[in-house]
JSON list of C-alpha atoms in Angstrom, two decimals:
[
{"chain": "A", "resi": 260, "resn": "GLN", "atom": "CA", "xyz": [-0.01, 0.00, -0.01]},
{"chain": "A", "resi": 261, "resn": "LYS", "atom": "CA", "xyz": [1.33, 3.39, -0.97]},
{"chain": "A", "resi": 262, "resn": "GLU", "atom": "CA", "xyz": [1.82, 5.84, 1.86]},
{"chain": "A", "resi": 263, "resn": "VAL", "atom": "CA", "xyz": [-0.22, 8.59, 0.18]},
{"chain": "A", "resi": 264, "resn": "GLU", "atom": "CA", "xyz": [-2.75, 7.73, -2.50]},
{"chain": "A", "resi": 265, "resn": "GLN", "atom": "CA", "xyz": [-4.54, 9.92, -5.00]},
{"chain": "A", "resi": 266, "resn": "ASN", "atom": "CA", "xyz": [-6.57, 9.27, -8.11]},
{"chain": "A", "resi": 267, "resn": "SER", "atom": "CA", "xyz": [-4.36, 10.36, -11.03]},
{"chain": "A", "resi": 268, "resn": "GLY", "atom": "CA", "xyz": [-7.31, 11.69, -13.00]},
{"chain": "A", "resi": 269, "resn": "PRO", "atom": "CA", "xyz": [-7.75, 13.62, -15.11]},
{"chain": "A", "resi": 270, "resn": "LEU", "atom": "CA", "xyz": [-10.66, 15.19, -13.30]},
{"chain": "A", "resi": 271, "resn": "SER", "atom": "CA", "xyz": [-12.59, 17.37, -15.69]},
{"chain": "A", "resi": 272, "resn": "VAL", "atom": "CA", "xyz": [-14.99, 20.01, -14.43]},
{"chain": "A", "resi": 273, "resn": "PRO", "atom": "CA", "xyz": [-16.74, 22.89, -16.15]},
{"chain": "A", "resi": 274, "resn": "GLU", "atom": "CA", "xyz": [-15.83, 26.46, -15.29]},
{"chain": "A", "resi": 275, "resn": "GLY", "atom": "CA", "xyz": [-17.72, 27.64, -12.21]},
{"chain": "A", "resi": 276, "resn": "ALA", "atom": "CA", "xyz": [-18.22, 24.15, -10.82]},
{"chain": "A", "resi": 277, "resn": "ILE", "atom": "CA", "xyz": [-16.80, 22.66, -7.64]},
{"chain": "A", "resi": 278, "resn": "ALA", "atom": "CA", "xyz": [-13.77, 20.43, -8.07]},
{"chain": "A", "resi": 279, "resn": "SER", "atom": "CA", "xyz": [-13.30, 17.79, -5.37]},
{"chain": "A", "resi": 280, "resn": "LEU", "atom": "CA", "xyz": [-9.93, 16.21, -4.94]},
{"chain": "A", "resi": 281, "resn": "ASN", "atom": "CA", "xyz": [-9.31, 13.28, -2.56]},
{"chain": "A", "resi": 282, "resn": "CYS", "atom": "CA", "xyz": [-6.35, 11.72, -0.80]},
{"chain": "A", "resi": 283, "resn": "THR", "atom": "CA", "xyz": [-5.86, 8.86, 1.62]},
{"chain": "A", "resi": 284, "resn": "TYR", "atom": "CA", "xyz": [-2.82, 8.12, 3.73]},
{"chain": "A", "resi": 285, "resn": "SER", "atom": "CA", "xyz": [-1.60, 5.02, 5.52]},
{"chain": "A", "resi": 286, "resn": "ASP", "atom": "CA", "xyz": [0.23, 6.30, 8.59]},
{"chain": "A", "resi": 287, "resn": "ARG", "atom": "CA", "xyz": [-2.35, 6.93, 11.28]},
{"chain": "A", "resi": 288, "resn": "GLY", "atom": "CA", "xyz": [0.16, 8.94, 13.31]},
{"chain": "A", "resi": 289, "resn": "SER", "atom": "CA", "xyz": [0.54, 11.62, 10.63]},
{"chain": "A", "resi": 290, "resn": "GLN", "atom": "CA", "xyz": [-0.12, 15.12, 11.94]},
{"chain": "A", "resi": 291, "resn": "SER", "atom": "CA", "xyz": [0.42, 17.58, 9.13]},
{"chain": "A", "resi": 292, "resn": "PHE", "atom": "CA", "xyz": [-1.27, 17.56, 5.72]},
{"chain": "A", "resi": 293, "resn": "PHE", "atom": "CA", "xyz": [-0.76, 19.79, 2.72]},
{"chain": "A", "resi": 294, "resn": "TRP", "atom": "CA", "xyz": [-2.14, 20.42, -0.70]},
{"chain": "A", "resi": 295, "resn": "TYR", "atom": "CA", "xyz": [0.21, 21.71, -3.42]},
{"chain": "A", "resi": 296, "resn": "ARG", "atom": "CA", "xyz": [-0.61, 22.86, -6.95]},
{"chain": "A", "resi": 297, "resn": "GLN", "atom": "CA", "xyz": [1.90, 22.14, -9.70]},
{"chain": "A", "resi": 298, "resn": "TYR", "atom": "CA", "xyz": [1.73, 23.58, -13.17]},
{"chain": "A", "resi": 299, "resn": "SER", "atom": "CA", "xyz": [3.52, 21.67, -15.90]},
{"chain": "A", "resi": 300, "resn": "GLY", "atom": "CA", "xyz": [7.26, 22.25, -15.75]},
{"chain": "A", "resi": 301, "resn": "LYS", "atom": "CA", "xyz": [7.04, 24.27, -12.55]},
{"chain": "A", "resi": 302, "resn": "SER", "atom": "CA", "xyz": [7.73, 23.65, -8.89]},
{"chain": "A", "resi": 303, "resn": "PRO", "atom": "CA", "xyz": [4.88, 22.83, -6.47]},
{"chain": "A", "resi": 304, "resn": "GLU", "atom": "CA", "xyz": [3.13, 25.75, -4.87]},
{"chain": "A", "resi": 305, "resn": "LEU", "atom": "CA", "xyz": [1.60, 25.43, -1.41]},
{"chain": "A", "resi": 306, "resn": "ILE", "atom": "CA", "xyz": [-2.16, 26.01, -1.42]},
{"chain": "A", "resi": 307, "resn": "MET", "atom": "CA", "xyz": [-3.36, 24.77, 1.95]},
{"chain": "A", "resi": 308, "resn": "SER", "atom": "CA", "xyz": [-2.14, 23.17, 5.09]},
{"chain": "A", "resi": 309, "resn": "ILE", "atom": "CA", "xyz": [-4.36, 21.43, 7.64]},
{"chain": "A", "resi": 310, "resn": "TYR", "atom": "CA", "xyz": [-3.57, 19.92, 10.98]},
{"chain": "A", "resi": 311, "resn": "SER", "atom": "CA", "xyz": [-6.89, 19.31, 12.77]},
{"chain": "A", "resi": 312, "resn": "ASN", "atom": "CA", "xyz": [-9.97, 17.37, 11.92]},
{"chain": "A", "resi": 313, "resn": "GLY", "atom": "CA", "xyz": [-12.63, 19.36, 10.11]},
{"chain": "A", "resi": 314, "resn": "ASP", "atom": "CA", "xyz": [-12.67, 22.00, 7.46]},
{"chain": "A", "resi": 315, "resn": "LYS", "atom": "CA", "xyz": [-10.29, 24.86, 6.73]},
{"chain": "A", "resi": 316, "resn": "GLU", "atom": "CA", "xyz": [-11.26, 27.49, 4.26]},
{"chain": "A", "resi": 317, "resn": "ASP", "atom": "CA", "xyz": [-9.09, 29.94, 2.34]},
{"chain": "A", "resi": 318, "resn": "GLY", "atom": "CA", "xyz": [-10.80, 31.86, -0.43]},
{"chain": "A", "resi": 319, "resn": "ARG", "atom": "CA", "xyz": [-12.12, 29.40, -2.99]},
{"chain": "A", "resi": 320, "resn": "PHE", "atom": "CA", "xyz": [-10.26, 26.51, -1.42]},
{"chain": "A", "resi": 321, "resn": "THR", "atom": "CA", "xyz": [-11.46, 24.30, 1.44]},
{"chain": "A", "resi": 322, "resn": "ALA", "atom": "CA", "xyz": [-9.38, 21.52, 2.87]},
{"chain": "A", "resi": 323, "resn": "GLN", "atom": "CA", "xyz": [-11.07, 18.79, 4.84]},
{"chain": "A", "resi": 324, "resn": "LEU", "atom": "CA", "xyz": [-9.34, 16.36, 7.19]},
{"chain": "A", "resi": 325, "resn": "ASN", "atom": "CA", "xyz": [-10.74, 13.18, 8.73]},
{"chain": "A", "resi": 326, "resn": "LYS", "atom": "CA", "xyz": [-8.03, 11.47, 10.75]},
{"chain": "A", "resi": 327, "resn": "ALA", "atom": "CA", "xyz": [-10.25, 8.55, 11.75]},
{"chain": "A", "resi": 328, "resn": "SER", "atom": "CA", "xyz": [-10.76, 7.70, 8.07]},
{"chain": "A", "resi": 329, "resn": "GLN", "atom": "CA", "xyz": [-7.21, 8.80, 7.11]},
{"chain": "A", "resi": 330, "resn": "TYR", "atom": "CA", "xyz": [-8.67, 11.00, 4.48]},
{"chain": "A", "resi": 331, "resn": "VAL", "atom": "CA", "xyz": [-7.85, 14.50, 3.24]},
{"chain": "A", "resi": 332, "resn": "SER", "atom": "CA", "xyz": [-9.72, 16.37, 0.55]},
{"chain": "A", "resi": 333, "resn": "LEU", "atom": "CA", "xyz": [-9.53, 19.69, -1.25]},
{"chain": "A", "resi": 334, "resn": "LEU", "atom": "CA", "xyz": [-12.57, 21.50, -2.65]},
{"chain": "A", "resi": 335, "resn": "ILE", "atom": "CA", "xyz": [-12.13, 24.23, -5.21]},
{"chain": "A", "resi": 336, "resn": "ARG", "atom": "CA", "xyz": [-15.24, 26.40, -5.60]},
{"chain": "A", "resi": 337, "resn": "ASP", "atom": "CA", "xyz": [-15.98, 28.41, -8.72]},
{"chain": "A", "resi": 338, "resn": "SER", "atom": "CA", "xyz": [-13.30, 26.54, -10.65]},
{"chain": "A", "resi": 339, "resn": "GLN", "atom": "CA", "xyz": [-11.45, 28.58, -13.26]},
{"chain": "A", "resi": 340, "resn": "PRO", "atom": "CA", "xyz": [-9.46, 27.41, -16.28]},
{"chain": "A", "resi": 341, "resn": "SER", "atom": "CA", "xyz": [-6.39, 28.77, -14.52]},
{"chain": "A", "resi": 342, "resn": "ASP", "atom": "CA", "xyz": [-6.92, 26.12, -11.83]},
{"chain": "A", "resi": 343, "resn": "SER", "atom": "CA", "xyz": [-6.01, 23.47, -14.36]},
{"chain": "A", "resi": 344, "resn": "ALA", "atom": "CA", "xyz": [-2.93, 21.82, -12.91]},
{"chain": "A", "resi": 345, "resn": "THR", "atom": "CA", "xyz": [-1.82, 18.79, -10.99]},
{"chain": "A", "resi": 346, "resn": "TYR", "atom": "CA", "xyz": [-2.75, 18.81, -7.32]},
{"chain": "A", "resi": 347, "resn": "LEU", "atom": "CA", "xyz": [-0.42, 17.03, -4.95]},
{"chain": "A", "resi": 348, "resn": "CYS", "atom": "CA", "xyz": [-1.46, 15.79, -1.56]},
{"chain": "A", "resi": 349, "resn": "ALA", "atom": "CA", "xyz": [1.42, 15.58, 0.91]},
{"chain": "A", "resi": 350, "resn": "VAL", "atom": "CA", "xyz": [1.66, 14.15, 4.40]},
{"chain": "A", "resi": 351, "resn": "TYR", "atom": "CA", "xyz": [4.38, 15.05, 6.89]},
{"chain": "A", "resi": 352, "resn": "ASN", "atom": "CA", "xyz": [5.54, 11.69, 8.24]},
{"chain": "A", "resi": 353, "resn": "THR", "atom": "CA", "xyz": [8.09, 11.64, 11.07]},
{"chain": "A", "resi": 354, "resn": "ASP", "atom": "CA", "xyz": [10.64, 13.97, 9.50]},
{"chain": "A", "resi": 355, "resn": "LYS", "atom": "CA", "xyz": [9.86, 14.15, 5.78]},
{"chain": "A", "resi": 356, "resn": "LEU", "atom": "CA", "xyz": [7.09, 15.07, 3.40]},
{"chain": "A", "resi": 357, "resn": "ILE", "atom": "CA", "xyz": [5.55, 12.22, 1.48]},
{"chain": "A", "resi": 358, "resn": "PHE", "atom": "CA", "xyz": [3.72, 13.00, -1.72]},
{"chain": "A", "resi": 359, "resn": "GLY", "atom": "CA", "xyz": [0.92, 11.32, -3.54]},
{"chain": "A", "resi": 360, "resn": "THR", "atom": "CA", "xyz": [1.20, 10.90, -7.28]},
{"chain": "A", "resi": 361, "resn": "GLY", "atom": "CA", "xyz": [-1.10, 13.87, -7.86]},
{"chain": "A", "resi": 362, "resn": "THR", "atom": "CA", "xyz": [-4.49, 14.42, -9.51]},
{"chain": "A", "resi": 363, "resn": "ARG", "atom": "CA", "xyz": [-4.59, 16.25, -12.78]},
{"chain": "A", "resi": 364, "resn": "LEU", "atom": "CA", "xyz": [-7.47, 18.73, -12.83]},
{"chain": "A", "resi": 365, "resn": "GLN", "atom": "CA", "xyz": [-8.85, 20.14, -16.08]},
{"chain": "A", "resi": 366, "resn": "VAL", "atom": "CA", "xyz": [-11.29, 23.02, -15.96]},
{"chain": "A", "resi": 367, "resn": "PHE", "atom": "CA", "xyz": [-12.97, 23.67, -19.29]},
{"chain": "A", "resi": 368, "resn": "PRO", "atom": "CA", "xyz": [-14.73, 26.90, -20.31]},
{"chain": "B", "resi": 241, "resn": "GLY", "atom": "CA", "xyz": [7.83, 36.44, -2.81]},
{"chain": "B", "resi": 242, "resn": "ALA", "atom": "CA", "xyz": [9.89, 33.27, -2.94]},
{"chain": "B", "resi": 243, "resn": "VAL", "atom": "CA", "xyz": [11.14, 31.96, 0.36]},
{"chain": "B", "resi": 244, "resn": "VAL", "atom": "CA", "xyz": [13.37, 29.33, -1.19]},
{"chain": "B", "resi": 245, "resn": "SER", "atom": "CA", "xyz": [15.60, 30.11, -4.13]},
{"chain": "B", "resi": 246, "resn": "GLN", "atom": "CA", "xyz": [17.15, 27.53, -6.39]},
{"chain": "B", "resi": 247, "resn": "HIS", "atom": "CA", "xyz": [19.90, 28.00, -8.97]},
{"chain": "B", "resi": 248, "resn": "PRO", "atom": "CA", "xyz": [20.35, 27.35, -11.83]},
{"chain": "B", "resi": 249, "resn": "SER", "atom": "CA", "xyz": [16.88, 27.01, -13.32]},
{"chain": "B", "resi": 250, "resn": "TRP", "atom": "CA", "xyz": [18.19, 25.24, -16.37]},
{"chain": "B", "resi": 251, "resn": "VAL", "atom": "CA", "xyz": [21.46, 23.47, -16.96]},
{"chain": "B", "resi": 252, "resn": "ILE", "atom": "CA", "xyz": [22.79, 21.36, -19.82]},
{"chain": "B", "resi": 253, "resn": "CYS", "atom": "CA", "xyz": [25.93, 19.36, -19.25]},
{"chain": "B", "resi": 254, "resn": "LYS", "atom": "CA", "xyz": [27.90, 16.75, -21.07]},
{"chain": "B", "resi": 255, "resn": "SER", "atom": "CA", "xyz": [27.78, 13.14, -20.06]},
{"chain": "B", "resi": 256, "resn": "GLY", "atom": "CA", "xyz": [30.47, 12.35, -17.52]},
{"chain": "B", "resi": 257, "resn": "THR", "atom": "CA", "xyz": [30.71, 15.80, -16.06]},
{"chain": "B", "resi": 258, "resn": "SER", "atom": "CA", "xyz": [29.39, 17.03, -12.73]},
{"chain": "B", "resi": 259, "resn": "VAL", "atom": "CA", "xyz": [26.88, 19.76, -12.06]},
{"chain": "B", "resi": 260, "resn": "LYS", "atom": "CA", "xyz": [26.01, 21.61, -8.88]},
{"chain": "B", "resi": 261, "resn": "ILE", "atom": "CA", "xyz": [22.59, 22.91, -7.94]},
{"chain": "B", "resi": 262, "resn": "GLU", "atom": "CA", "xyz": [22.16, 25.43, -5.10]},
{"chain": "B", "resi": 263, "resn": "CYS", "atom": "CA", "xyz": [19.23, 25.83, -2.80]},
{"chain": "B", "resi": 264, "resn": "ARG", "atom": "CA", "xyz": [18.95, 28.89, -0.55]},
{"chain": "B", "resi": 265, "resn": "SER", "atom": "CA", "xyz": [16.43, 29.77, 2.12]},
{"chain": "B", "resi": 266, "resn": "LEU", "atom": "CA", "xyz": [15.60, 33.47, 2.05]},
{"chain": "B", "resi": 267, "resn": "ASP", "atom": "CA", "xyz": [14.91, 35.40, 5.23]},
{"chain": "B", "resi": 268, "resn": "PHE", "atom": "CA", "xyz": [14.90, 32.33, 7.42]},
{"chain": "B", "resi": 269, "resn": "GLN", "atom": "CA", "xyz": [17.26, 29.63, 8.63]},
{"chain": "B", "resi": 270, "resn": "ALA", "atom": "CA", "xyz": [16.56, 26.09, 7.51]},
{"chain": "B", "resi": 271, "resn": "THR", "atom": "CA", "xyz": [18.18, 23.34, 9.52]},
{"chain": "B", "resi": 272, "resn": "THR", "atom": "CA", "xyz": [16.59, 20.83, 7.22]},
{"chain": "B", "resi": 273, "resn": "MET", "atom": "CA", "xyz": [16.32, 20.91, 3.43]},
{"chain": "B", "resi": 274, "resn": "PHE", "atom": "CA", "xyz": [15.01, 18.26, 1.14]},
{"chain": "B", "resi": 275, "resn": "TRP", "atom": "CA", "xyz": [15.97, 17.28, -2.37]},
{"chain": "B", "resi": 276, "resn": "TYR", "atom": "CA", "xyz": [13.44, 15.82, -4.78]},
{"chain": "B", "resi": 277, "resn": "ARG", "atom": "CA", "xyz": [13.61, 14.52, -8.33]},
{"chain": "B", "resi": 278, "resn": "GLN", "atom": "CA", "xyz": [10.66, 14.48, -10.66]},
{"chain": "B", "resi": 279, "resn": "PHE", "atom": "CA", "xyz": [10.51, 12.74, -14.03]},
{"chain": "B", "resi": 280, "resn": "PRO", "atom": "CA", "xyz": [7.92, 13.89, -16.56]},
{"chain": "B", "resi": 281, "resn": "LYS", "atom": "CA", "xyz": [4.36, 13.07, -15.58]},
{"chain": "B", "resi": 282, "resn": "GLN", "atom": "CA", "xyz": [5.50, 11.49, -12.35]},
{"chain": "B", "resi": 283, "resn": "SER", "atom": "CA", "xyz": [5.31, 12.59, -8.75]},
{"chain": "B", "resi": 284, "resn": "LEU", "atom": "CA", "xyz": [8.08, 14.05, -6.68]},
{"chain": "B", "resi": 285, "resn": "MET", "atom": "CA", "xyz": [10.47, 11.45, -5.37]},
{"chain": "B", "resi": 286, "resn": "LEU", "atom": "CA", "xyz": [12.36, 12.33, -2.23]},
{"chain": "B", "resi": 287, "resn": "MET", "atom": "CA", "xyz": [16.07, 11.77, -2.77]},
{"chain": "B", "resi": 288, "resn": "ALA", "atom": "CA", "xyz": [17.60, 12.90, 0.49]},
{"chain": "B", "resi": 289, "resn": "THR", "atom": "CA", "xyz": [17.19, 14.98, 3.57]},
{"chain": "B", "resi": 290, "resn": "SER", "atom": "CA", "xyz": [19.91, 17.54, 4.07]},
{"chain": "B", "resi": 291, "resn": "ASN", "atom": "CA", "xyz": [20.78, 18.44, 7.64]},
{"chain": "B", "resi": 292, "resn": "GLU", "atom": "CA", "xyz": [22.93, 21.46, 8.44]},
{"chain": "B", "resi": 293, "resn": "GLY", "atom": "CA", "xyz": [26.28, 20.43, 9.79]},
{"chain": "B", "resi": 294, "resn": "SER", "atom": "CA", "xyz": [25.82, 16.73, 9.37]},
{"chain": "B", "resi": 295, "resn": "LYS", "atom": "CA", "xyz": [25.61, 14.10, 6.65]},
{"chain": "B", "resi": 296, "resn": "ALA", "atom": "CA", "xyz": [22.56, 13.89, 4.49]},
{"chain": "B", "resi": 297, "resn": "THR", "atom": "CA", "xyz": [20.10, 11.05, 4.88]},
{"chain": "B", "resi": 298, "resn": "TYR", "atom": "CA", "xyz": [19.47, 9.34, 1.56]},
{"chain": "B", "resi": 299, "resn": "GLU", "atom": "CA", "xyz": [16.35, 7.48, 0.55]},
{"chain": "B", "resi": 300, "resn": "GLN", "atom": "CA", "xyz": [16.59, 3.86, -0.42]},
{"chain": "B", "resi": 301, "resn": "GLY", "atom": "CA", "xyz": [17.89, 3.42, -3.92]},
{"chain": "B", "resi": 302, "resn": "VAL", "atom": "CA", "xyz": [19.58, 6.83, -4.18]},
{"chain": "B", "resi": 303, "resn": "GLU", "atom": "CA", "xyz": [23.33, 6.64, -4.63]},
{"chain": "B", "resi": 304, "resn": "LYS", "atom": "CA", "xyz": [24.98, 8.92, -2.10]},
{"chain": "B", "resi": 305, "resn": "ASP", "atom": "CA", "xyz": [28.25, 8.90, -4.02]},
{"chain": "B", "resi": 306, "resn": "LYS", "atom": "CA", "xyz": [26.55, 10.06, -7.16]},
{"chain": "B", "resi": 307, "resn": "PHE", "atom": "CA", "xyz": [24.34, 12.70, -5.63]},
{"chain": "B", "resi": 308, "resn": "LEU", "atom": "CA", "xyz": [26.50, 14.64, -3.23]},
{"chain": "B", "resi": 309, "resn": "ILE", "atom": "CA", "xyz": [24.67, 16.86, -0.80]},
{"chain": "B", "resi": 310, "resn": "ASN", "atom": "CA", "xyz": [26.29, 19.55, 1.29]},
{"chain": "B", "resi": 311, "resn": "HIS", "atom": "CA", "xyz": [24.48, 21.71, 3.83]},
{"chain": "B", "resi": 312, "resn": "ALA", "atom": "CA", "xyz": [27.28, 23.87, 5.09]},
{"chain": "B", "resi": 313, "resn": "SER", "atom": "CA", "xyz": [25.21, 26.73, 6.41]},
{"chain": "B", "resi": 314, "resn": "LEU", "atom": "CA", "xyz": [21.67, 27.35, 7.69]},
{"chain": "B", "resi": 315, "resn": "THR", "atom": "CA", "xyz": [20.65, 29.01, 4.44]},
{"chain": "B", "resi": 316, "resn": "LEU", "atom": "CA", "xyz": [22.42, 26.95, 1.75]},
{"chain": "B", "resi": 317, "resn": "SER", "atom": "CA", "xyz": [22.28, 23.32, 0.60]},
{"chain": "B", "resi": 318, "resn": "THR", "atom": "CA", "xyz": [23.88, 22.10, -2.58]},
{"chain": "B", "resi": 319, "resn": "LEU", "atom": "CA", "xyz": [23.28, 18.99, -4.70]},
{"chain": "B", "resi": 320, "resn": "THR", "atom": "CA", "xyz": [26.07, 17.86, -6.98]},
{"chain": "B", "resi": 321, "resn": "VAL", "atom": "CA", "xyz": [25.26, 15.30, -9.62]},
{"chain": "B", "resi": 322, "resn": "THR", "atom": "CA", "xyz": [28.59, 13.58, -10.30]},
{"chain": "B", "resi": 323, "resn": "SER", "atom": "CA", "xyz": [29.52, 11.83, -13.51]},
{"chain": "B", "resi": 324, "resn": "ALA", "atom": "CA", "xyz": [26.14, 12.70, -14.96]},
{"chain": "B", "resi": 325, "resn": "HIS", "atom": "CA", "xyz": [24.48, 10.44, -17.50]},
{"chain": "B", "resi": 326, "resn": "PRO", "atom": "CA", "xyz": [21.50, 11.05, -19.76]},
{"chain": "B", "resi": 327, "resn": "GLU", "atom": "CA", "xyz": [19.27, 9.05, -17.41]},
{"chain": "B", "resi": 328, "resn": "ASP", "atom": "CA", "xyz": [20.01, 11.65, -14.73]},
{"chain": "B", "resi": 329, "resn": "SER", "atom": "CA", "xyz": [18.17, 14.22, -16.82]},
{"chain": "B", "resi": 330, "resn": "SER", "atom": "CA", "xyz": [15.26, 15.31, -14.65]},
{"chain": "B", "resi": 331, "resn": "PHE", "atom": "CA", "xyz": [13.64, 18.15, -12.73]},
{"chain": "B", "resi": 332, "resn": "TYR", "atom": "CA", "xyz": [15.40, 18.56, -9.39]},
{"chain": "B", "resi": 333, "resn": "ILE", "atom": "CA", "xyz": [13.57, 20.48, -6.67]},
{"chain": "B", "resi": 334, "resn": "CYS", "atom": "CA", "xyz": [14.72, 21.48, -3.22]},
{"chain": "B", "resi": 335, "resn": "SER", "atom": "CA", "xyz": [12.57, 22.48, -0.27]},
{"chain": "B", "resi": 336, "resn": "ALA", "atom": "CA", "xyz": [13.17, 23.95, 3.14]},
{"chain": "B", "resi": 337, "resn": "ASP", "atom": "CA", "xyz": [11.30, 23.30, 6.36]},
{"chain": "B", "resi": 338, "resn": "ILE", "atom": "CA", "xyz": [10.00, 26.32, 8.25]},
{"chain": "B", "resi": 339, "resn": "MET", "atom": "CA", "xyz": [9.64, 25.15, 11.77]},
{"chain": "B", "resi": 340, "resn": "GLY", "atom": "CA", "xyz": [6.73, 26.38, 13.81]},
{"chain": "B", "resi": 341, "resn": "PRO", "atom": "CA", "xyz": [3.16, 25.41, 14.63]},
{"chain": "B", "resi": 342, "resn": "GLY", "atom": "CA", "xyz": [2.90, 22.58, 12.19]},
{"chain": "B", "resi": 343, "resn": "ASN", "atom": "CA", "xyz": [5.76, 22.15, 9.78]},
{"chain": "B", "resi": 344, "resn": "THR", "atom": "CA", "xyz": [5.43, 24.16, 6.56]},
{"chain": "B", "resi": 345, "resn": "ILE", "atom": "CA", "xyz": [7.63, 23.28, 3.66]},
{"chain": "B", "resi": 346, "resn": "TYR", "atom": "CA", "xyz": [8.28, 25.61, 0.77]},
{"chain": "B", "resi": 347, "resn": "PHE", "atom": "CA", "xyz": [9.79, 24.64, -2.53]},
{"chain": "B", "resi": 348, "resn": "GLY", "atom": "CA", "xyz": [12.43, 26.22, -4.67]},
{"chain": "B", "resi": 349, "resn": "GLU", "atom": "CA", "xyz": [11.72, 26.98, -8.29]},
{"chain": "B", "resi": 350, "resn": "GLY", "atom": "CA", "xyz": [13.33, 23.75, -9.45]},
{"chain": "B", "resi": 351, "resn": "SER", "atom": "CA", "xyz": [16.24, 23.02, -11.75]},
{"chain": "B", "resi": 352, "resn": "TRP", "atom": "CA", "xyz": [15.94, 21.31, -15.09]},
{"chain": "B", "resi": 353, "resn": "LEU", "atom": "CA", "xyz": [18.97, 19.16, -15.76]},
{"chain": "B", "resi": 354, "resn": "THR", "atom": "CA", "xyz": [19.63, 17.83, -19.26]},
{"chain": "B", "resi": 355, "resn": "VAL", "atom": "CA", "xyz": [22.61, 15.58, -19.76]},
{"chain": "B", "resi": 356, "resn": "VAL", "atom": "CA", "xyz": [23.71, 15.23, -23.36]}
]
């Protein structure tokens, strides 16, 4: 079992819709969780971090964490074509950041 | 603005030569930096953890004699790819750990290495 799992996609949503990205992790002791956005050929950019169960909102982005289910999600409201990118879920495990393989999001006009 | 700076952004080198990539933390001290490699359409693969003043910790399968990591100061870590081969061509990314309430890790801009 991979430590951090994501559906590779692509996830296609129309402009203005809500995009829902999911991630599961295997280490129940993990404490810090992150979502990064990566455009093709570029370095990952931090979007959200979440440490406690529940929801955390920042603008159009909402991260959700459920430690009992070992599940992290990212919701993007009012999706824009500029949101089209690969979204990486990352879990801080002991002393390093473990990444999922990423979900490619396509927002079409 | 960027909190982690990486240089060079692009580098082309001949097979058999060595190339150095620098990673600097701006406006903060990073006791720990990380080096990743990413092949096209794949996820980031952690290569090693760079600790200031001590030897780097390499992930399984990463040759420490080929990928030399030096973390001589709290703001600079370097990755040297020695005796580079075409299969070493990849996107190399560093990151630095900002300690605090919950660890936050920021990435450098990445370095594209092409070995010809």
